[in-house]
């Protein structure tokens, strides 16, 4: 179908031709006889140059009265100009206002994160979330391509369940026609049933955790990708997880360079995401945490941060000294740079406050404990790419995890930890396939057997070794985009205390 207008993303196909664009005014600047309208349409941004002498009176009036986020139709000629956003410009012949926008709340000035989250429905129009959401789309597409090309079948697990997957303390309980039901923590148990029917499957859907956490890595509603494979063991599962992460990152690097640039992402860190990933047993990871090498690394990091802190404070002082004599454009640059400096100084201050505690925690880490956020962060600082930690103490893993035949204290589980301090993005492992073992586990964990009878059937009728994992979409995106908090990488985040918009 041929549309009666064109998209900004397609402008390279129309150089020298007349196009019709429909979108919203992102920004505007003016000088005598000229208006420079930055138009966005969801696919990109482009500068539209409105010259008073080249347009009719109605078009000039529409450009003159255009305010932030009003909807416009613009007709003009596409000109290639590498200096402009997107490498093109529109020499405007006609402008028409479609609808007004008065007192748009998100102005070009800085806003606090709570204000922006309260206006998330509008903030999504801004360039940073626009770039993040486009990367999210590419990651989702890459995931589907990865599994479909390898013969996996995508099937869906229910969101409403009658049993817990990973303990009952983080469940959202609801009344289900007089019965007790829960919002799903994971599609894994159902994926196991599907794998026994179809061999290789993956589920892709929302999951819910009711833990009252306010860390930057937590959401109460997030999306999980959970492949499950019959006849796979732990080693095969780790290899597949590594291939998946490499594929996702390569696809983002191939297709989202512009979006990564908007975010200021250091792509060299992503370019290092190549196989093989370092693999450590849980015991080796504990030994590394407690080592002198880790203590020295943290001390060196403290010194680097202190030096950066001094440089930034000196730059801020110098900028303030020059401010009074600076011209208007230079003052704007100084103001923008001060915001960046203050944000970075806040981050440094928090990290300097945390690092001595992290050093102490790492030095005194006890074998058998689960890794906390700081432990995962410190471990990944030793490497320039994701790492895989495997064979955890069985006591800290889920009831369905298969034991290591060489050491009954260990479970055949694995976590993939992202570099740069982003922590766990994948968790999984080999599932227990012995009926008697699972029955004993249900009893030991005091789980209601009747809710799991269907799950036990999978071990009664043709049980086989099988394995799988779950990839958290938002944690993976936060790492790839280089953003601090997962709330930025989902369109409408659900957090402790936030249910709107």
Short mmCIF file of C-alpha atoms in Angstrom, two decimals:
data_model
loop_
_atom_site.label_atom_id
_atom_site.label_comp_id
_atom_site.label_asym_id
_atom_site.label_seq_id
_atom_site.Cartn_x
_atom_site.Cartn_y
_atom_site.Cartn_z
CA UNK A 1 0.00 0.00 0.00
CA UNK A 2 1.34 3.41 -0.95
CA UNK A 3 0.80 6.01 1.76
CA UNK A 4 -0.10 9.66 1.11
CA UNK A 5 2.94 10.73 3.18
CA UNK A 6 6.52 9.63 3.81
CA UNK A 7 8.45 8.67 6.96
CA UNK A 8 11.60 10.42 8.12
CA UNK A 9 13.48 7.10 8.23
CA UNK A 10 12.92 6.77 4.47
CA UNK A 11 14.24 10.21 3.48
CA UNK A 12 17.48 8.85 1.93
CA UNK A 13 15.27 7.40 -0.85
CA UNK A 14 13.81 10.84 -1.65
CA UNK A 15 16.82 13.15 -2.00
CA UNK A 16 15.95 15.93 -4.45
CA UNK A 17 12.26 15.01 -4.35
CA UNK A 18 9.22 16.57 -2.72
CA UNK A 19 7.83 14.72 0.29
CA UNK A 20 4.96 15.09 2.73
CA UNK A 21 5.82 14.51 6.39
CA UNK A 22 3.42 14.21 9.30
CA UNK A 23 4.68 14.43 12.86
CA UNK A 24 5.21 16.51 15.96
CA UNK A 25 7.39 19.53 16.68
CA UNK A 26 10.32 18.32 18.77
CA UNK A 27 12.16 21.64 18.96
CA UNK A 28 12.29 25.01 17.27
CA UNK A 29 14.63 27.92 16.80
CA UNK A 30 14.12 31.07 14.79
CA UNK A 31 15.96 33.99 13.25
CA UNK A 32 14.88 36.84 11.02
CA UNK A 33 12.78 35.43 8.21
CA UNK A 34 13.55 31.81 9.13
CA UNK A 35 12.12 29.08 11.36
CA UNK A 36 14.05 25.84 11.94
CA UNK A 37 11.54 23.17 12.93
CA UNK A 38 12.83 19.86 14.26
CA UNK A 39 10.09 17.42 13.31
CA UNK A 40 9.73 13.89 14.70
CA UNK A 41 7.41 11.17 13.46
CA UNK A 42 8.48 8.18 15.55
CA UNK A 43 10.94 6.89 12.94
CA UNK A 44 13.42 9.75 13.32
CA UNK A 45 14.02 13.49 13.45
CA UNK A 46 14.67 15.98 10.68
CA UNK A 47 15.25 19.73 10.48
CA UNK A 48 12.68 21.57 8.37
CA UNK A 49 13.78 25.03 7.17
CA UNK A 50 10.90 27.47 6.71
CA UNK A 51 11.94 30.61 4.83
CA UNK A 52 9.34 33.40 4.93
CA UNK A 53 10.06 34.44 1.35
CA UNK A 54 9.46 30.88 0.04
CA UNK A 55 6.18 29.94 1.72
CA UNK A 56 2.68 31.36 1.71
CA UNK A 57 1.34 33.46 4.58
CA UNK A 58 -0.65 30.59 6.11
CA UNK A 59 2.44 28.35 6.21
CA UNK A 60 4.54 31.07 7.78
CA UNK A 61 1.86 31.68 10.41
CA UNK A 62 1.67 27.93 11.16
CA UNK A 63 5.45 27.81 11.65
CA UNK A 64 5.41 31.01 13.67
CA UNK A 65 2.74 29.68 16.06
CA UNK A 66 4.07 26.12 16.28
CA UNK A 67 4.77 25.03 19.85
CA UNK A 68 6.49 21.99 21.29
CA UNK A 69 4.65 18.74 20.42
CA UNK A 70 1.99 20.33 18.24
CA UNK A 71 1.16 18.06 15.29
CA UNK A 72 2.21 19.31 11.83
CA UNK A 73 2.11 18.41 8.18
CA UNK A 74 5.17 19.61 6.28
CA UNK A 75 5.69 19.53 2.50
CA UNK A 76 9.13 20.20 1.11
CA UNK A 77 12.21 19.05 -0.78
CA UNK A 78 14.69 16.62 0.71
CA UNK A 79 18.28 17.87 0.77
CA UNK A 80 21.26 15.79 1.90
CA UNK A 81 23.19 17.57 4.68
CA UNK A 82 25.47 15.48 6.89
CA UNK A 83 25.66 18.28 9.47
CA UNK A 84 21.99 17.88 10.35
CA UNK A 85 20.16 15.28 12.44
CA UNK A 86 19.81 12.15 10.35
CA UNK A 87 21.97 13.59 7.55
CA UNK A 88 19.08 15.29 5.72
CA UNK A 89 17.10 18.53 5.76
CA UNK A 90 13.74 19.65 4.38
CA UNK A 91 13.48 22.88 2.40
CA UNK A 92 9.87 23.65 3.23
CA UNK A 93 7.22 24.69 0.70
CA UNK A 94 4.17 24.38 2.96
CA UNK A 95 3.36 23.91 6.67
CA UNK A 96 -0.04 23.08 8.12
CA UNK A 97 -0.95 22.59 11.76
CA UNK A 98 -2.89 19.40 12.44
CA UNK A 99 -3.52 20.00 16.16
CA UNK A 100 -2.18 22.30 18.90
CA UNK A 101 -0.09 21.57 21.99
CA UNK A 102 -0.08 24.15 24.74
CA UNK A 103 2.19 24.20 27.79
CA UNK A 104 3.81 20.81 27.11
CA UNK A 105 5.15 19.76 30.53
CA UNK A 106 8.48 18.20 29.47
CA UNK A 107 10.51 21.15 28.31
CA UNK A 108 14.15 21.14 27.13
CA UNK A 109 15.26 22.05 30.66
CA UNK A 110 16.33 19.26 33.09
CA UNK A 111 13.65 17.38 35.03
CA UNK A 112 13.89 15.00 37.99
CA UNK A 113 13.37 11.29 37.42
CA UNK A 114 10.15 11.13 39.47
CA UNK A 115 8.64 13.95 37.39
CA UNK A 116 9.63 12.15 34.21
CA UNK A 117 8.21 8.86 35.46
CA UNK A 118 4.95 10.59 36.41
CA UNK A 119 4.84 11.80 32.79
CA UNK A 120 6.17 8.57 31.26
CA UNK A 121 3.39 8.60 28.66
CA UNK A 122 4.89 11.84 27.33
CA UNK A 123 8.55 11.23 28.19
CA UNK A 124 8.58 8.36 25.69
CA UNK A 125 8.52 11.05 22.97
CA UNK A 126 11.94 12.35 24.03
CA UNK A 127 15.09 11.29 22.27
CA UNK A 128 16.65 9.13 25.00
CA UNK A 129 13.64 6.86 25.63
CA UNK A 130 13.00 6.85 21.88
CA UNK A 131 16.48 5.37 21.34
CA UNK A 132 16.06 2.85 24.17
CA UNK A 133 12.69 1.61 22.89
CA UNK A 134 14.07 1.14 19.39
CA UNK A 135 16.90 -0.94 20.82
CA UNK A 136 14.34 -2.91 22.84
CA UNK A 137 12.47 -3.69 19.63
CA UNK A 138 15.69 -4.83 17.93
CA UNK A 139 16.63 -7.06 20.87
CA UNK A 140 13.18 -8.70 20.85
CA UNK A 141 13.44 -9.28 17.11
CA UNK A 142 16.94 -10.72 17.49
CA UNK A 143 15.73 -13.14 20.17
CA UNK A 144 12.92 -14.45 18.00
CA UNK A 145 15.24 -14.80 15.00
CA UNK A 146 17.82 -16.65 17.10
CA UNK A 147 15.41 -19.32 18.31
CA UNK A 148 13.33 -19.61 15.16
CA UNK A 149 16.44 -20.14 13.03
CA UNK A 150 17.46 -22.99 15.37
CA UNK A 151 14.18 -24.81 15.10
CA UNK A 152 12.62 -23.73 18.41
CA UNK A 153 8.87 -23.41 18.71
CA UNK A 154 7.51 -20.35 20.50
CA UNK A 155 4.65 -21.29 22.80
CA UNK A 156 2.99 -19.47 25.68
CA UNK A 157 2.88 -20.25 29.38
CA UNK A 158 -0.10 -19.09 31.48
CA UNK A 159 0.15 -15.87 33.45
CA UNK A 160 -2.33 -17.15 36.06
CA UNK A 161 -0.93 -20.18 37.90
CA UNK A 162 -1.87 -22.36 40.86
CA UNK A 163 1.68 -22.95 42.07
CA UNK A 164 4.94 -21.18 42.81
CA UNK A 165 8.11 -21.69 40.77
CA UNK A 166 10.76 -20.09 42.97
CA UNK A 167 9.22 -19.94 46.44
CA UNK A 168 6.07 -18.32 47.76
CA UNK A 169 7.46 -15.12 49.29
CA UNK A 170 7.53 -13.17 46.04
CA UNK A 171 4.11 -14.09 44.66
CA UNK A 172 1.22 -11.79 43.82
CA UNK A 173 -1.80 -13.70 45.12
CA UNK A 174 -5.26 -13.22 43.63
CA UNK A 175 -8.74 -14.62 44.17
CA UNK A 176 -9.53 -16.94 41.28
CA UNK A 177 -13.28 -17.61 41.56
CA UNK A 178 -12.86 -18.54 45.21
CA UNK A 179 -9.59 -20.41 44.72
CA UNK A 180 -6.10 -19.13 45.42
CA UNK A 181 -4.06 -18.25 42.31
CA UNK A 182 -0.88 -16.32 41.55
CA UNK A 183 0.60 -14.12 38.86
CA UNK A 184 3.37 -16.10 37.19
CA UNK A 185 6.94 -15.84 38.45
CA UNK A 186 8.19 -17.79 35.45
CA UNK A 187 6.95 -19.87 32.55
CA UNK A 188 9.63 -22.49 33.15
CA UNK A 189 7.59 -25.36 34.60
CA UNK A 190 5.14 -25.14 31.72
CA UNK A 191 8.02 -24.84 29.25
CA UNK A 192 9.31 -28.15 30.58
CA UNK A 193 5.98 -29.78 29.70
CA UNK A 194 6.11 -28.16 26.26
CA UNK A 195 9.68 -29.37 25.69
CA UNK A 196 8.56 -32.94 26.39
CA UNK A 197 5.97 -32.51 23.62
CA UNK A 198 7.94 -30.46 21.06
CA UNK A 199 11.65 -30.97 21.86
CA UNK A 200 12.87 -27.37 21.74
CA UNK A 201 10.63 -24.49 22.81
CA UNK A 202 10.77 -20.98 24.22
CA UNK A 203 8.26 -18.82 26.01
CA UNK A 204 8.34 -15.02 25.90
CA UNK A 205 6.05 -13.18 28.26
CA UNK A 206 5.53 -11.02 31.34
CA UNK A 207 6.47 -12.29 34.79
CA UNK A 208 5.79 -10.85 38.22
CA UNK A 209 7.75 -10.65 41.48
CA UNK A 210 6.25 -9.24 44.66
CA UNK A 211 9.52 -8.73 46.53
CA UNK A 212 9.67 -5.26 48.07
CA UNK A 213 12.92 -4.23 46.47
CA UNK A 214 13.96 -0.75 45.36
CA UNK A 215 17.28 -1.62 43.71
CA UNK A 216 18.10 -0.44 40.21
CA UNK A 217 17.87 -4.03 38.94
CA UNK A 218 14.29 -4.78 40.01
CA UNK A 219 10.84 -4.39 38.52
CA UNK A 220 7.64 -5.97 39.79
CA UNK A 221 6.57 -6.73 36.20
CA UNK A 222 9.16 -7.64 33.58
CA UNK A 223 9.61 -9.82 30.50
CA UNK A 224 11.36 -13.18 30.41
CA UNK A 225 12.59 -15.32 27.55
CA UNK A 226 12.71 -18.95 28.66
CA UNK A 227 14.00 -21.67 26.32
CA UNK A 228 13.66 -25.29 27.42
CA UNK A 229 15.30 -28.20 25.63
CA UNK A 230 14.77 -31.95 25.92
CA UNK A 231 17.97 -34.02 26.01
CA UNK A 232 20.13 -30.96 26.85
CA UNK A 233 22.55 -31.03 29.77
CA UNK A 234 24.12 -28.11 31.65
CA UNK A 235 27.05 -27.73 29.24
CA UNK A 236 24.75 -27.56 26.23
CA UNK A 237 22.55 -25.01 27.98
CA UNK A 238 25.54 -22.79 28.83
CA UNK A 239 26.72 -22.93 25.21
CA UNK A 240 23.26 -21.92 23.95
CA UNK A 241 23.05 -19.03 26.44
CA UNK A 242 26.44 -17.76 25.28
CA UNK A 243 25.39 -17.93 21.61
CA UNK A 244 22.18 -16.05 22.40
CA UNK A 245 23.88 -13.18 24.22
CA UNK A 246 26.50 -12.78 21.47
CA UNK A 247 23.78 -12.80 18.79
CA UNK A 248 21.71 -10.14 20.57
CA UNK A 249 24.66 -7.79 21.02
CA UNK A 250 25.87 -8.24 17.45
CA UNK A 251 22.41 -7.45 16.08
CA UNK A 252 22.21 -4.26 18.15
CA UNK A 253 25.68 -3.19 16.97
CA UNK A 254 24.67 -3.92 13.37
CA UNK A 255 21.34 -2.11 13.37
CA UNK A 256 21.29 0.43 16.24
CA UNK A 257 24.49 2.50 15.98
CA UNK A 258 22.54 5.75 15.82
CA UNK A 259 20.48 4.87 18.92
CA UNK A 260 23.61 3.86 20.87
CA UNK A 261 25.17 7.19 19.89
CA UNK A 262 22.11 9.07 21.19
CA UNK A 263 22.60 7.27 24.53
CA UNK A 264 26.33 8.00 24.58
CA UNK A 265 27.00 4.26 24.88
CA UNK A 266 30.63 3.10 24.71
CA UNK A 267 30.31 0.57 21.90
CA UNK A 268 33.83 -0.77 22.39
CA UNK A 269 32.51 -2.47 25.54
CA UNK A 270 29.83 -4.18 23.42
CA UNK A 271 32.27 -5.09 20.66
CA UNK A 272 34.22 -7.17 23.18
CA UNK A 273 31.20 -9.44 23.70
CA UNK A 274 32.68 -12.38 21.83
CA UNK A 275 32.90 -16.08 22.66
CA UNK A 276 34.13 -17.81 24.64
CA UNK A 277 32.80 -16.33 27.87
CA UNK A 278 34.92 -17.03 30.95
CA UNK A 279 33.42 -19.83 33.04
CA UNK A 280 33.88 -20.15 36.78
CA UNK A 281 32.44 -22.63 39.22
CA UNK A 282 30.69 -21.08 42.20
CA UNK A 283 33.66 -22.13 44.38
CA UNK A 284 36.14 -20.45 42.01
CA UNK A 285 34.00 -17.29 42.04
CA UNK A 286 34.01 -17.28 45.87
CA UNK A 287 37.77 -17.69 45.89
CA UNK A 288 38.13 -14.79 43.45
CA UNK A 289 35.85 -12.59 45.55
CA UNK A 290 37.91 -13.20 48.70
CA UNK A 291 41.27 -12.76 46.96
CA UNK A 292 43.88 -10.05 47.39
CA UNK A 293 43.42 -9.38 43.66
CA UNK A 294 39.84 -8.25 44.29
CA UNK A 295 40.81 -6.09 47.26
CA UNK A 296 43.55 -4.40 45.22
CA UNK A 297 41.19 -3.90 42.28
CA UNK A 298 38.66 -2.14 44.51
CA UNK A 299 41.37 0.06 46.05
CA UNK A 300 42.59 1.01 42.55
CA UNK A 301 39.02 1.84 41.54
CA UNK A 302 38.67 4.13 44.56
CA UNK A 303 41.80 6.04 43.54
CA UNK A 304 40.61 6.39 39.94
CA UNK A 305 37.24 7.73 41.09
CA UNK A 306 38.86 10.24 43.44
CA UNK A 307 41.03 11.53 40.60
CA UNK A 308 37.98 11.85 38.33
CA UNK A 309 36.13 13.65 41.11
CA UNK A 310 38.92 16.23 41.42
CA UNK A 311 39.05 16.79 37.64
CA UNK A 312 35.31 17.33 37.40
CA UNK A 313 35.22 19.71 40.36
CA UNK A 314 38.07 21.71 38.82
CA UNK A 315 36.24 21.86 35.46
CA UNK A 316 33.04 23.01 37.15
CA UNK A 317 34.91 25.77 39.01
CA UNK A 318 36.56 26.97 35.78
CA UNK A 319 33.25 26.93 33.90
CA UNK A 320 31.60 29.03 36.61
CA UNK A 321 34.49 31.50 36.45
CA UNK A 322 34.01 31.93 32.68
CA UNK A 323 30.23 32.07 32.81
CA UNK A 324 29.82 35.80 33.41
CA UNK A 325 31.81 36.77 30.31
CA UNK A 326 30.45 34.02 28.06
CA UNK A 327 28.09 34.62 25.15
CA UNK A 328 24.57 33.22 25.21
CA UNK A 329 25.35 30.07 23.20
CA UNK A 330 28.40 29.34 25.35
CA UNK A 331 26.34 29.82 28.52
CA UNK A 332 23.91 27.18 27.29
CA UNK A 333 26.81 24.77 26.75
CA UNK A 334 28.17 25.52 30.22
CA UNK A 335 24.74 24.98 31.79
CA UNK A 336 24.33 21.65 30.00
CA UNK A 337 27.83 20.57 31.00
CA UNK A 338 27.20 21.49 34.64
CA UNK A 339 24.20 19.16 34.69
CA UNK A 340 26.38 16.34 33.33
CA UNK A 341 29.15 17.08 35.85
CA UNK A 342 26.74 17.18 38.80
CA UNK A 343 25.13 13.89 37.78
CA UNK A 344 28.51 12.20 37.45
CA UNK A 345 29.74 13.62 40.78
CA UNK A 346 26.63 12.22 42.48
CA UNK A 347 27.37 8.80 40.98
CA UNK A 348 31.01 8.97 42.10
CA UNK A 349 30.04 10.00 45.61
CA UNK A 350 27.67 7.04 45.95
CA UNK A 351 30.24 4.61 44.58
CA UNK A 352 32.98 5.92 46.88
CA UNK A 353 30.60 5.44 49.78
CA UNK A 354 29.81 1.86 48.74
CA UNK A 355 33.21 0.54 47.71
CA UNK A 356 34.75 0.06 51.17
CA UNK A 357 31.64 -1.93 52.18
CA UNK A 358 31.85 -3.98 48.99
CA UNK A 359 35.51 -4.71 49.66
CA UNK A 360 34.69 -5.93 53.16
CA UNK A 361 31.75 -8.00 51.91
CA UNK A 362 33.86 -9.66 49.22
CA UNK A 363 36.74 -10.42 51.59
CA UNK A 364 34.41 -12.08 54.12
CA UNK A 365 32.06 -13.84 51.69
CA UNK A 366 31.00 -17.23 53.07
CA UNK A 367 30.79 -20.28 50.85
CA UNK A 368 27.15 -21.32 50.64
CA UNK A 369 25.71 -17.79 50.52
CA UNK A 370 24.03 -16.49 47.40
CA UNK A 371 25.76 -13.65 45.57
CA UNK A 372 24.34 -10.20 46.25
CA UNK A 373 24.28 -7.33 43.75
CA UNK A 374 27.65 -6.01 44.94
CA UNK A 375 29.24 -9.47 44.73
CA UNK A 376 28.09 -9.91 41.14
CA UNK A 377 29.29 -6.41 40.29
CA UNK A 378 32.75 -6.98 41.74
CA UNK A 379 33.13 -10.35 40.01
CA UNK A 380 32.36 -8.85 36.59
CA UNK A 381 34.96 -6.11 37.06
CA UNK A 382 37.62 -8.77 36.57
CA UNK A 383 36.48 -9.46 33.00
CA UNK A 384 35.74 -7.51 29.81
CA UNK A 385 32.78 -9.64 28.69
CA UNK A 386 29.96 -11.64 30.26
CA UNK A 387 30.92 -14.52 32.54
CA UNK A 388 29.17 -17.78 33.37
CA UNK A 389 29.15 -19.00 36.98
CA UNK A 390 27.98 -22.58 37.43
CA UNK A 391 27.51 -25.39 39.96
CA UNK A 392 26.02 -23.48 42.88
CA UNK A 393 25.30 -24.85 46.36
CA UNK A 394 22.04 -26.79 46.03
CA UNK A 395 20.68 -25.12 49.18
CA UNK A 396 20.41 -21.73 47.42
CA UNK A 397 18.87 -23.03 44.20
CA UNK A 398 15.30 -23.96 43.30
CA UNK A 399 13.79 -27.32 44.24
CA UNK A 400 13.72 -28.55 40.63
CA UNK A 401 17.48 -28.19 40.00
CA UNK A 402 19.40 -31.41 39.26
CA UNK A 403 22.27 -32.25 41.62
CA UNK A 404 25.84 -32.59 40.38
CA UNK A 405 26.56 -36.35 40.24
CA UNK A 406 30.13 -35.64 41.35
CA UNK A 407 29.07 -33.59 44.40
CA UNK A 408 25.57 -33.85 45.87
CA UNK A 409 26.05 -30.49 47.62
CA UNK A 410 26.02 -28.74 44.25
CA UNK A 411 23.23 -28.05 41.79
CA UNK A 412 23.76 -28.05 38.03
CA UNK A 413 22.76 -24.41 37.77
CA UNK A 414 24.33 -21.51 35.95
CA UNK A 415 24.10 -17.70 35.87
CA UNK A 416 25.33 -15.39 33.12
CA UNK A 417 26.60 -12.12 34.60
CA UNK A 418 26.85 -9.07 32.36
CA UNK A 419 30.02 -6.94 32.53
CA UNK A 420 30.32 -3.36 33.77
CA UNK A 421 28.51 -4.19 37.00
CA UNK A 422 25.10 -5.07 35.54
CA UNK A 423 24.95 -8.49 37.19
CA UNK A 424 22.78 -11.49 36.38
CA UNK A 425 20.95 -11.43 33.05
CA UNK A 426 20.43 -15.20 32.68
CA UNK A 427 19.71 -17.90 35.23
CA UNK A 428 19.05 -21.55 34.57
CA UNK A 429 20.49 -25.01 34.46
CA UNK A 430 19.68 -28.68 34.21
CA UNK A 431 16.37 -29.84 35.66
CA UNK A 432 15.91 -32.80 37.97
CA UNK A 433 14.50 -35.73 35.97
CA UNK A 434 14.07 -38.29 38.79
CA UNK A 435 10.56 -38.67 40.20
CA UNK A 436 11.59 -39.78 43.71
CA UNK A 437 14.04 -36.89 44.04
CA UNK A 438 11.39 -34.32 43.06
CA UNK A 439 8.86 -35.80 45.43
CA UNK A 440 11.39 -35.49 48.26
CA UNK A 441 12.15 -31.90 47.24
CA UNK A 442 8.50 -30.89 47.34
CA UNK A 443 8.25 -32.28 50.84
CA UNK A 444 11.48 -30.63 51.99
CA UNK A 445 10.36 -27.25 50.66
CA UNK A 446 6.84 -27.73 52.09
CA UNK A 447 5.22 -27.19 48.71
CA UNK A 448 1.65 -28.46 48.16
CA UNK A 449 1.99 -31.71 46.26
CA UNK A 450 -1.45 -31.50 44.67
CA UNK A 451 -0.45 -28.30 42.85
CA UNK A 452 2.55 -30.08 41.32
CA UNK A 453 1.03 -33.43 40.37
CA UNK A 454 0.97 -32.43 36.72
CA UNK A 455 4.66 -31.46 36.96
CA UNK A 456 5.50 -34.84 38.51
CA UNK A 457 3.78 -36.52 35.56
CA UNK A 458 6.61 -35.27 33.36
CA UNK A 459 8.91 -37.61 35.36
CA UNK A 460 6.44 -40.50 35.35
CA UNK A 461 5.94 -40.72 31.60
CA UNK A 462 9.15 -40.77 29.58
CA UNK A 463 11.41 -38.61 31.75
CA UNK A 464 14.62 -37.47 30.02
CA UNK A 465 17.52 -35.13 30.85
CA UNK A 466 16.51 -31.59 29.98
CA UNK A 467 17.76 -28.08 30.58
CA UNK A 468 16.87 -24.47 30.06
CA UNK A 469 17.25 -20.91 31.28
CA UNK A 470 15.56 -17.55 31.58
CA UNK A 471 16.88 -14.29 30.16
CA UNK A 472 15.56 -11.11 31.77
CA UNK A 473 14.82 -8.72 28.93
CA UNK A 474 15.03 -5.50 30.96
CA UNK A 475 18.32 -6.32 32.71
CA UNK A 476 19.83 -7.28 29.36
CA UNK A 477 18.61 -4.03 27.82
CA UNK A 478 19.91 -1.92 30.72
CA UNK A 479 23.37 -3.39 30.15
CA UNK A 480 23.32 -3.03 26.35
CA UNK A 481 22.01 0.55 26.54
CA UNK A 482 24.35 1.48 29.40
CA UNK A 483 21.54 2.89 31.55
CA UNK A 484 21.63 2.83 35.33
CA UNK A 485 18.10 1.67 36.17
CA UNK A 486 15.87 -0.95 34.52
CA UNK A 487 12.87 1.39 34.83
CA UNK A 488 14.13 3.21 31.71
CA UNK A 489 14.09 0.20 29.41
CA UNK A 490 10.42 -0.82 29.69
CA UNK A 491 7.69 1.43 28.26
CA UNK A 492 5.62 1.68 31.46
CA UNK A 493 7.57 0.41 34.48
CA UNK A 494 5.90 -1.19 37.47
CA UNK A 495 7.89 -0.60 40.63
CA UNK A 496 7.29 -0.66 44.36
CA UNK A 497 4.98 2.33 44.82
CA UNK A 498 4.44 2.96 41.08
CA UNK A 499 1.35 1.70 39.26
CA UNK A 500 0.75 4.65 36.92
CA UNK A 501 0.80 5.82 34.21
#
